[in-house]
Coordinates of C-alpha atoms in Angstrom, one line a residue:
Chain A
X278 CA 33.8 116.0 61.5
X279 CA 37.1 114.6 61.9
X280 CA 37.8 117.0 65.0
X281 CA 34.5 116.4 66.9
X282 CA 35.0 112.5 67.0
X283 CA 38.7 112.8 67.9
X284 CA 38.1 115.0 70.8
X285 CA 35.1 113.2 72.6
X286 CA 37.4 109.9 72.0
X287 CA 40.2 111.5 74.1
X288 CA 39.9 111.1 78.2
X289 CA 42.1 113.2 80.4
X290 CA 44.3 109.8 81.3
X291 CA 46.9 110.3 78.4
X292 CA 47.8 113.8 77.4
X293 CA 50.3 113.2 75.1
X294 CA 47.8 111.3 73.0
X295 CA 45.1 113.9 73.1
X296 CA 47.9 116.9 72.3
X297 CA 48.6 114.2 69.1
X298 CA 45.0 113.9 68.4
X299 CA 44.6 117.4 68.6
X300 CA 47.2 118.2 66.1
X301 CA 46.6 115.3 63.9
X302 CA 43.2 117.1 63.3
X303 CA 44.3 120.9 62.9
X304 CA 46.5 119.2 60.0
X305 CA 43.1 117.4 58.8
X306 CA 41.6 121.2 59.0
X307 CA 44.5 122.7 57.1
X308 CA 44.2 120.4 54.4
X309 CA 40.3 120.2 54.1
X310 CA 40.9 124.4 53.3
X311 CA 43.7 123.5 51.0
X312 CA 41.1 121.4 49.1
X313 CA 39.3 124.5 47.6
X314 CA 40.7 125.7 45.0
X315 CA 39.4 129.4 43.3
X316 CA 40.3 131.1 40.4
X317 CA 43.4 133.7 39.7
X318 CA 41.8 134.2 36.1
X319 CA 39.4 132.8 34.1
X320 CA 37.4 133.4 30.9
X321 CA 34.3 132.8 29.8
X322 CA 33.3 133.5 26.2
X323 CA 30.5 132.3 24.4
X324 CA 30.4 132.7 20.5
X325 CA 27.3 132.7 17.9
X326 CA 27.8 132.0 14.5
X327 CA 25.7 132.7 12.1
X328 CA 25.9 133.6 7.9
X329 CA 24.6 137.0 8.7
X330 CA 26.8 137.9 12.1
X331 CA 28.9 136.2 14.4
X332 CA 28.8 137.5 17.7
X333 CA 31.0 137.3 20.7
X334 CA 31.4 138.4 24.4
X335 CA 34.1 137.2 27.1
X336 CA 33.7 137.8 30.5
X337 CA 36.9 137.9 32.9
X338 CA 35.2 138.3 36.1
X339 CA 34.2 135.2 37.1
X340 CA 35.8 133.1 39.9
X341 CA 35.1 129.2 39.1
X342 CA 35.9 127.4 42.3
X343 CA 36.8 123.9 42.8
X344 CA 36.7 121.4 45.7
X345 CA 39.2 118.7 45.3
X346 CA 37.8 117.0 47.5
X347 CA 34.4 116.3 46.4
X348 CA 34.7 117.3 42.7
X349 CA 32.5 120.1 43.2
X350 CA 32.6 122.7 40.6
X351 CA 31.1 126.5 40.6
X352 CA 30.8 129.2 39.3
X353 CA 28.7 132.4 39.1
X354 CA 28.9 134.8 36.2
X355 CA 27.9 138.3 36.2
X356 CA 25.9 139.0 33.1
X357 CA 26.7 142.5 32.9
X358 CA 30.2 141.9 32.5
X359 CA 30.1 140.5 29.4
X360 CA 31.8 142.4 26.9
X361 CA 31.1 142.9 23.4
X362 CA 32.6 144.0 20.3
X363 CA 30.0 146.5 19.9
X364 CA 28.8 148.3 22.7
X365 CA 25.3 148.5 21.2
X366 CA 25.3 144.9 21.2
X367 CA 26.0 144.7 24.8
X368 CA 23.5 147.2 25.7
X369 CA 20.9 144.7 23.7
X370 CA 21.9 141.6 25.6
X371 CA 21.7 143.5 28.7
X372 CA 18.5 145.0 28.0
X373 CA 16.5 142.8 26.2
X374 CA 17.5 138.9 25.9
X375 CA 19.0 138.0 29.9
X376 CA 17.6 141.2 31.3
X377 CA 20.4 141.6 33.6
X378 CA 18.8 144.0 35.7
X379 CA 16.3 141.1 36.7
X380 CA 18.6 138.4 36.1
X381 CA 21.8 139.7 37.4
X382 CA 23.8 136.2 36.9
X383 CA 24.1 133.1 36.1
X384 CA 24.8 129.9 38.7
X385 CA 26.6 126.8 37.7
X386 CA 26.6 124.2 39.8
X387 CA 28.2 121.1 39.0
X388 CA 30.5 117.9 40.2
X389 CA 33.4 116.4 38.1
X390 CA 32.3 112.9 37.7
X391 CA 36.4 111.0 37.4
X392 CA 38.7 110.6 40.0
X393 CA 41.2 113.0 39.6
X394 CA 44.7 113.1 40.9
X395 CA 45.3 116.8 42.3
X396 CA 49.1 115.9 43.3
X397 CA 49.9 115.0 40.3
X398 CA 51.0 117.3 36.8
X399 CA 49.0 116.1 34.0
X400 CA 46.2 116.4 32.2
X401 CA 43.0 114.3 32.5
X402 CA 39.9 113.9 30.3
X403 CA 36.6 114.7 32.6
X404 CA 32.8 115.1 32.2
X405 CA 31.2 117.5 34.5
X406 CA 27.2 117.0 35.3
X407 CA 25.8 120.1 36.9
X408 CA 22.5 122.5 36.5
X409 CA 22.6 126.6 35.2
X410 CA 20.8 129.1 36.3
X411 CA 20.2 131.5 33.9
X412 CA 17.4 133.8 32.9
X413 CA 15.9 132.7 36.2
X414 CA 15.7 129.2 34.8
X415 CA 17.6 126.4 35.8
X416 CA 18.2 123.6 33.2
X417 CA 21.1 120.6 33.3
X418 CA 23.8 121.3 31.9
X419 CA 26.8 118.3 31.3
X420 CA 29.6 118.7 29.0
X421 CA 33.4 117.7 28.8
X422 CA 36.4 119.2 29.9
X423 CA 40.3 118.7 30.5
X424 CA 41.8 119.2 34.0
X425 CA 45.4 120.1 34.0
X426 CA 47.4 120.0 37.6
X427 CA 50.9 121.8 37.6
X428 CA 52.3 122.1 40.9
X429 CA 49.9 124.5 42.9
X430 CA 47.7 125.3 40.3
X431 CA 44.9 123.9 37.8
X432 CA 43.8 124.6 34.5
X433 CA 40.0 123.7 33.8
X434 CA 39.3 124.2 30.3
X435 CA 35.7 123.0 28.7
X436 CA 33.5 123.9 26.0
X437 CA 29.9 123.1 25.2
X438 CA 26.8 124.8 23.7
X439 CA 23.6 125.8 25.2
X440 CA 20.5 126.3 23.7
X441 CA 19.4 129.3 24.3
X442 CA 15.3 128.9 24.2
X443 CA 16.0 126.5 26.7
X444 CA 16.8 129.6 28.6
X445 CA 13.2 131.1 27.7
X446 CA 15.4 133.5 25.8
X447 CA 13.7 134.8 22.8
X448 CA 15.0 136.1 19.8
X449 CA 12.3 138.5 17.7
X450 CA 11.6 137.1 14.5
X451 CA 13.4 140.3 12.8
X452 CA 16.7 139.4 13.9
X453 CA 16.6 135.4 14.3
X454 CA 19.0 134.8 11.1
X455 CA 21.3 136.6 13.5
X456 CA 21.2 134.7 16.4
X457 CA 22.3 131.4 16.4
X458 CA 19.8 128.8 18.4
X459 CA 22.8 127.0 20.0
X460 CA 25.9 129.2 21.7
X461 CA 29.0 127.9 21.7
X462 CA 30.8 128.7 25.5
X463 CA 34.2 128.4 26.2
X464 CA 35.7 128.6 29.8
X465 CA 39.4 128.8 30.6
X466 CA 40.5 129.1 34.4
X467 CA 43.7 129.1 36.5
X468 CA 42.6 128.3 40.3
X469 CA 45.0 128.5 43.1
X470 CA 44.7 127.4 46.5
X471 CA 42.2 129.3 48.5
X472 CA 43.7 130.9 51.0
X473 CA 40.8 132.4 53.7
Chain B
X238 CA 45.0 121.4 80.9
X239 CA 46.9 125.0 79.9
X240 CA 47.7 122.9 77.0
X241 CA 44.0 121.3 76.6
X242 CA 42.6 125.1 76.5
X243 CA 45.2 126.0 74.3
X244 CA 44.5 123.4 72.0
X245 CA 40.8 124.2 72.0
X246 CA 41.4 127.8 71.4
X247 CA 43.1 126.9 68.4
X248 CA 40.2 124.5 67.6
X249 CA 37.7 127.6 67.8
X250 CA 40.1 129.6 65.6
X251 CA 40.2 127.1 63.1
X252 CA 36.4 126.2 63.0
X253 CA 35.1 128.3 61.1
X254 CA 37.3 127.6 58.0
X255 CA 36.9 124.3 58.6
X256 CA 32.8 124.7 57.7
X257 CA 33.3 127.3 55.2
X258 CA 35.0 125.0 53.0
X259 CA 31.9 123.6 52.6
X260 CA 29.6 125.5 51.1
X261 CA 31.9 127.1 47.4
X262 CA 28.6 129.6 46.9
X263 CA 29.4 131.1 49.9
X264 CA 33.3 131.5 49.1
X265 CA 32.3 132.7 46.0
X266 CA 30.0 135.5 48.0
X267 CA 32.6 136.7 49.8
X268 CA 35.5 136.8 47.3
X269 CA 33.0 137.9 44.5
X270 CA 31.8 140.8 46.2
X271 CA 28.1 142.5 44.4
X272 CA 29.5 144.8 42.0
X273 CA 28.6 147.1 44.1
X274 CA 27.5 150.4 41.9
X275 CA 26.3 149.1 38.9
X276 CA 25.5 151.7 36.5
X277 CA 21.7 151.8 35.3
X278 CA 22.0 151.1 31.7
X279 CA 19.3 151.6 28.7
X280 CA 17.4 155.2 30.6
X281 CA 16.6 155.8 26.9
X282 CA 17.7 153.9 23.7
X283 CA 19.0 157.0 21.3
X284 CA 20.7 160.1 22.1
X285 CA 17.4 161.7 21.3
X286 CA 14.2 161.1 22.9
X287 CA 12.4 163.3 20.1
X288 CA 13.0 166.4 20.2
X289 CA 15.0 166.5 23.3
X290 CA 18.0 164.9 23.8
X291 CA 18.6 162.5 26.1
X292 CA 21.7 161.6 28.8
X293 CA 22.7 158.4 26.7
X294 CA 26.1 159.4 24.5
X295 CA 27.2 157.8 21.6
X296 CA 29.8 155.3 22.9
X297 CA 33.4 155.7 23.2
X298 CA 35.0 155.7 19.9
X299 CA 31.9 155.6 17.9
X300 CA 30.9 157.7 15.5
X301 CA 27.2 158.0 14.6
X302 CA 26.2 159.8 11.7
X303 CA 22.7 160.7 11.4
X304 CA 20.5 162.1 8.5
X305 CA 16.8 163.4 10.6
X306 CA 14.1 164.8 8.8
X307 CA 11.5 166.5 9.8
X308 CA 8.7 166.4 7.7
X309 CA 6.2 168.8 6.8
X310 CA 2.5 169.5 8.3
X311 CA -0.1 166.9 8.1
X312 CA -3.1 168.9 8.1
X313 CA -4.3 171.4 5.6
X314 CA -4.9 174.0 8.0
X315 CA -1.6 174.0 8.6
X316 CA -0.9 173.7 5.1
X317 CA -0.2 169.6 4.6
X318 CA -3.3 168.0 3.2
X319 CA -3.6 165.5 0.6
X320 CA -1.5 167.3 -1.5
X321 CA 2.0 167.1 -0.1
X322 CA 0.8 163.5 0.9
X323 CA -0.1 165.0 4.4
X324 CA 3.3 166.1 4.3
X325 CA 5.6 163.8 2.7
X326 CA 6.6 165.6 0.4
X327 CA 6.9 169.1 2.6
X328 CA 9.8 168.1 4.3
X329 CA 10.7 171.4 6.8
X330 CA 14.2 170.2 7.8
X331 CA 16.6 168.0 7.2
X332 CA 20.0 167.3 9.3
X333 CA 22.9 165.5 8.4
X334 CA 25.0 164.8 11.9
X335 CA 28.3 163.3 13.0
X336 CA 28.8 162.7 17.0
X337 CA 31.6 161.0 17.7
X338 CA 32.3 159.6 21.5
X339 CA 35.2 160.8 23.5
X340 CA 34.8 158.7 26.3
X341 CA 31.4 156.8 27.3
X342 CA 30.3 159.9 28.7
X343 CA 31.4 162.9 26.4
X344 CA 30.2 163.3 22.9
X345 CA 31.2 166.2 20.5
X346 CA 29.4 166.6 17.0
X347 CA 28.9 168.7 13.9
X348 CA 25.8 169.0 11.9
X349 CA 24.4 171.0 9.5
X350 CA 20.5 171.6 9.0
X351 CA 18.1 172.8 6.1
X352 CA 16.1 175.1 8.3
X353 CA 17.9 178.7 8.9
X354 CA 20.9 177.0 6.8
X355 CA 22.5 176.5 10.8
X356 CA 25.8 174.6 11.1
X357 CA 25.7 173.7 14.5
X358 CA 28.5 171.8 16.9
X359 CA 27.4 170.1 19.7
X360 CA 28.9 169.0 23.3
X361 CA 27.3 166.4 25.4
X362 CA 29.5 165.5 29.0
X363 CA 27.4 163.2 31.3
X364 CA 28.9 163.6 34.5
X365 CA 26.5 161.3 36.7
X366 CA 25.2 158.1 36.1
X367 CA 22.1 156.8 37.8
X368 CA 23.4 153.2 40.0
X369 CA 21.2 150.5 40.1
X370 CA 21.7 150.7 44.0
X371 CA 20.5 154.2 44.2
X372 CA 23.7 155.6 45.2
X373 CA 23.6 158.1 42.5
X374 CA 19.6 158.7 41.8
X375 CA 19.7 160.4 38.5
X376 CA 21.8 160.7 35.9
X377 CA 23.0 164.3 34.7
X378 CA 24.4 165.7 31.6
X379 CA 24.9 168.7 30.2
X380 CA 24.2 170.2 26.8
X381 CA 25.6 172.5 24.3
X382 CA 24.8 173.4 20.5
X383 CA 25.9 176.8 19.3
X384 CA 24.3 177.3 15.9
X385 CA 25.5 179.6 13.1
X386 CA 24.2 180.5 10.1
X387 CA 25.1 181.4 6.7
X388 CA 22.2 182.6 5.5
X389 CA 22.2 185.3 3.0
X390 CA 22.4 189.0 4.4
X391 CA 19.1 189.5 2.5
X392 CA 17.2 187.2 4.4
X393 CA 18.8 187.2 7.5
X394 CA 18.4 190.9 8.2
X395 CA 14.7 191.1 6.5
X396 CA 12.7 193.6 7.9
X397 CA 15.5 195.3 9.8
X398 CA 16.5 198.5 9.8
X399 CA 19.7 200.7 10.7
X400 CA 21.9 197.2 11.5
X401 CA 25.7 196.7 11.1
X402 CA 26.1 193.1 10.5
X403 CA 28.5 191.2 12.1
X404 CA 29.0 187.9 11.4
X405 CA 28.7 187.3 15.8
X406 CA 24.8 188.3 14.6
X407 CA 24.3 184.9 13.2
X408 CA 25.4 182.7 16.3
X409 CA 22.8 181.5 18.9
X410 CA 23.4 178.8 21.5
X411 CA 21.8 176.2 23.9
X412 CA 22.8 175.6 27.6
X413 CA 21.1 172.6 28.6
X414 CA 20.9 170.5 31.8
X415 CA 19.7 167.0 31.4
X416 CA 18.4 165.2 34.7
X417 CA 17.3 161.6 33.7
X418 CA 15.7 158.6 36.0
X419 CA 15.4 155.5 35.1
X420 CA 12.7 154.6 37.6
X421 CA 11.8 151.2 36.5
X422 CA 13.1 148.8 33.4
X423 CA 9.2 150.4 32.1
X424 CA 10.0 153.9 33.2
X425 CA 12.2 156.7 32.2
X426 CA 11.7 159.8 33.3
X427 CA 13.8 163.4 32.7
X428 CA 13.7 167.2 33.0
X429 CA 15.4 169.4 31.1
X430 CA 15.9 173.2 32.1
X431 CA 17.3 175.5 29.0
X432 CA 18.7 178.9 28.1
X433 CA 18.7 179.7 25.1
X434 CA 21.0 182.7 23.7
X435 CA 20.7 184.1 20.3
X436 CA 23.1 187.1 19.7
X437 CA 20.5 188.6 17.2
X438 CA 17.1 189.1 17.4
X439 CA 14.8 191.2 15.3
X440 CA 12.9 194.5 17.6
X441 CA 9.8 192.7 17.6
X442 CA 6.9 193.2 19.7
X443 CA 3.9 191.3 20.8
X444 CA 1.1 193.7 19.9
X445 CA -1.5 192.2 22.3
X446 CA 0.5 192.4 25.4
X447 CA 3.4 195.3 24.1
X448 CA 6.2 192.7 25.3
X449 CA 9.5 192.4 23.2
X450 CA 11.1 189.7 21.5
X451 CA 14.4 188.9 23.7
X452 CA 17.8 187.5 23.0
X453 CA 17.6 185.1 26.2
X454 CA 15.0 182.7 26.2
X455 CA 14.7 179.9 29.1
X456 CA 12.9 176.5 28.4
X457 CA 11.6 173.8 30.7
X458 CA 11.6 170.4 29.0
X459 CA 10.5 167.2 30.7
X460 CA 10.5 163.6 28.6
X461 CA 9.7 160.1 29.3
X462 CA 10.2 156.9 28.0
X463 CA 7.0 154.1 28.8
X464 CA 8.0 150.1 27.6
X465 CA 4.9 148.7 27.3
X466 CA 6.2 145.4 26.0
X467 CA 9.6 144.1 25.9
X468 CA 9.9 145.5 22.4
X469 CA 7.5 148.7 22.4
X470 CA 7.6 151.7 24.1
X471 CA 5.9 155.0 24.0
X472 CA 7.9 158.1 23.9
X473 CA 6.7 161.8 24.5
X474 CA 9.0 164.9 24.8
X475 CA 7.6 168.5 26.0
X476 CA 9.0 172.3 26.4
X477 CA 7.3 175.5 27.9
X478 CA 9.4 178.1 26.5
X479 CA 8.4 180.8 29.0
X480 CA 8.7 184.1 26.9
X481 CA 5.7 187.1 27.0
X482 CA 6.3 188.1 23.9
X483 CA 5.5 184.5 22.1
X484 CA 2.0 184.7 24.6
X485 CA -1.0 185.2 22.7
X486 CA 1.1 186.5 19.8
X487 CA -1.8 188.0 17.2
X488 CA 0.7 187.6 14.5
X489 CA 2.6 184.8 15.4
X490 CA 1.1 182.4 17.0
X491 CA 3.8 180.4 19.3
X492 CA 3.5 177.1 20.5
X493 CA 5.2 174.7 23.0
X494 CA 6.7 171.7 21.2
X495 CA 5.1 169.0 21.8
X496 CA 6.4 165.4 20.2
X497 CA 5.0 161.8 20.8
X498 CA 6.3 158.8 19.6
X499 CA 6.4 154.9 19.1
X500 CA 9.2 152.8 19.8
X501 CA 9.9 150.1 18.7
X502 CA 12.9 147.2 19.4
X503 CA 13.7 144.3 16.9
X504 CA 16.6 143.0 19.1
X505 CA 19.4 145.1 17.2
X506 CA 17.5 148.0 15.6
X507 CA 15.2 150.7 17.1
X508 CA 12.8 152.3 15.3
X509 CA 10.7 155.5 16.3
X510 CA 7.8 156.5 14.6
X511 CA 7.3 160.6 15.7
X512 CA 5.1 163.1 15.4
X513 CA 5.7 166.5 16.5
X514 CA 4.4 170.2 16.0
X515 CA 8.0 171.4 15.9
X516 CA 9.4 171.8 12.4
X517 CA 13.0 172.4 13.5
X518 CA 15.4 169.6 14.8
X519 CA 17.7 171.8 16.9
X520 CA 17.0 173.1 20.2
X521 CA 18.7 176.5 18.5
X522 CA 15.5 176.4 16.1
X523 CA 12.4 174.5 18.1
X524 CA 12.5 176.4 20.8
X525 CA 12.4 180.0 19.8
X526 CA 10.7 179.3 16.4
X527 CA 8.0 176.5 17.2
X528 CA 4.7 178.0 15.3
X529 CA 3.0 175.1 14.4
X530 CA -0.4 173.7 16.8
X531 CA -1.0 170.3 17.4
X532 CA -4.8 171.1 16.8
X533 CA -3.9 173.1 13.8
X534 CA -2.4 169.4 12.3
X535 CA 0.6 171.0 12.5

């Protein structure tokens, strides 16, 4: 945006200005991509407790990404690579309660609601409101979080529960001791930069 | 205005990151690249379909021990009837199994079953798996069981005559190619062609057609998998043994194993319910020694 205003401003008459204008906007650019920030690791667990059985699966290959700029938060999880404890449990989840082969992820789209200072270390409270997609139904989905800045890089660290018939996830009568209604999720990420 | 082309070069270059910072899905596309081959998972829920086995493997450092039973006939024709509770009580085999999983994809096992007293060890290496992209179609695995048995000299040799025994008499084995497609999440589909060896056979001949019993015996299985519900799914399992001497056999009838079964998934257990006219578990024993009919209630 910044670019396309500067240059229709700039006439012919005064060179220097335009070259300055020019540059003063590839700077803009530069930082606008500097803005986004994706992540080296992250993990996202979610963990169900229940008398009977706790279960739990962590998935390391999502890429949360951040826009600084906006507060714009995303991420999009592969269901399949959840891992379990038990294989047989994994093959179960797959299979027969997010049906991965239909649903193959989940979506989260969301926007930090504070002001946060990306330039400077430290850690600040946040909420984040934002909607998942999962099970090919999208429900909102707000919790709170901590957002650490050190140097080049920041930590997002949250966890919340979900309700999992929210989901139209259903558990067979058989096995609902088993299953807990509400799952707790955990996400840790490390973003960096995003560098095109 | 060299410099003003230059600058607007530059200005090209650096549009397009300049609107791809936008959209983060789109980032997220293109640094989170589709998985690419993901493996088809869930073709069949058990090692086993029935009778036949299955590609799936008993997972990587897992052991699964198994205790099967086959039961006896139902119906009284075939000798079940009311009195062994339509053949409750009859059971014709029972086989007490440990498979333990290499790797994902290779399984070795030990077993021992009540029918022909056979010890058998088992190898299972599934060296394709079906991708959800088609990239591989089918999975394949290949099967092994070599069966020996300890069965007293007596019985084993009955009705012989003029044999030296060796104890390489009592081994028999299974080749076994396993082509599986899972075609959709409702529909599994495999074939299974099969030589079986057995070192030993008696010289016995089919009296309606003068053909001889034979060592080698080849076997054409084919078994699907039907989900009818989420939870429920309807299994059946088939093999033509192709063999002259078990055709129209006057005094032993031979049949082709047939099995059918239910399914059913509670979310972390699967039960089957079967029925089948085979009263051995092993390939080593259904195959060859299937004499049971379906319409005999066997």
């Amino acid at each position: 945006m910044i670019i396309a205003i500067s240059s229709t401003k700039s006439k012919n008459k005064h060179p220097m200005k335009q070259t300055l204008v020019f540059i003063t906007a590839l700077i803009c650019t530069h930082l606008l991509s500097a803005q986004i920030y994706l992540a080296k690791e992250s993990e996202i667990s979610f963990f169900s407790a229940t008398p009977m059985e706790n279960i739990s699966a962590i998935n390391k290959a999502a890429k949360p990404i951040l826009n600084t700029a906006t507060g714009d938060v995303q991420v999009k999880i592969v269901m399949q690579a959840f891992q379990f404890e038990k294989p047989l449990m994994q093959e179960h989840f797959n299979e027969n309660y997010v049906e991965s082969d239909k649903y193959p992820d989940a979506i989260y789209k969301g926007k930090i609601n504070e002001q946060v200072d990306y330039l400077k270390d430290g850690t600040t409270k946040v909420t984040v409101a934002g909607k998942l997609k999962m099970h090919g139904v999208e429900k909102e989905c707000n919790f709170g979080g901590t957002v650490t800045v050190k140097g080049q890089q920041i930590l997002l660290e949250t966890k919340f529960k979900i309700h999992i018939a929210d989901y139209n996830i259903k558990i067979p009568s058989l096995v609902v001791k088993n299953i807990a209604e509400d799952i707790d999720v955990t996400v840790n990420a490390l973003l960096e930069p995003f560098k095109k | 205005m060299r410099l003003k082309i230059f600058l607007l070069l530059l200005l090209v270059c650096e549009y397009p990151s300049f609107s791809f910072a936008q959209d983060l899905m789109s980032i997220l596309d293109s640094v989170q690249k589709p998985a690419g081959h993901e493996k088809v998972f869930a073709t069949f829920k058990d090692s086993k379909v029935i009778n036949a086995q299955s590609t799936e493997t008993v997972k990587k450092r897992c052991l699964d021990f198994n205790i099967s039973h086959r039961f006896g006939s139902m119906g009284v024709e075939s000798g079940g009837g009311p009195h062994t509770l339509y053949g409750w009580d009859a059971i014709s085999d029972v086989r007490f199994s440990f498979d333990y999983g290499i790797t994902d994809n290779i399984t070795i096992g030990i077993a021992r079953n009540k029918r022909l007293e056979n010890i058998d060890g088992t190898l299972k290496w599934r060296f394709l798996e079906q991708t959800a992209d088609n990239h591989i179609p089918v999975s394949v695995a290949f099967y092994g069981n070599s069966a020996i048995t300890p069965m007293a000299k007596s019985s084993f040799y009955l009705g012989t005559v003029n044999v030296s025994p060796k104890i390489t008499d009592r081994i028999a084995y299974v080749s076994q190619l396993i082509i599986a497609r899972k075609f959709t999440r409702y529909f599994s589909f495999e074939i299974l062609p099969t030589y079986q060896h057995r070192n030993f056979v008696k010289a016995l001949v089919n009296s309606y057609n003068g053909k001889e019993e034979s060592n080698d015996l080849f076997a054409l299985g084919a078994a699907m998998r039907l989900k009818l519900t989420r939870r429920m799914a309807i299994l059946i399992d088939y093999f033509h043994v192709f063999s002259d001497y078990r055709k129209n056999n006057p005094v032993t009838p031979y049949y082709d194993p047939l099995a059918v079964g239910i399914e059913i998934e509670t979310g972390g257990h699967v039960f089957h319910i079967n029925v089948t006219n085979a009263l051995g578990i092993i390939e080593n024993d259904f195959i060859p020694n299937t004499t049971d009919s379906w319409t005999k209630g066997g």
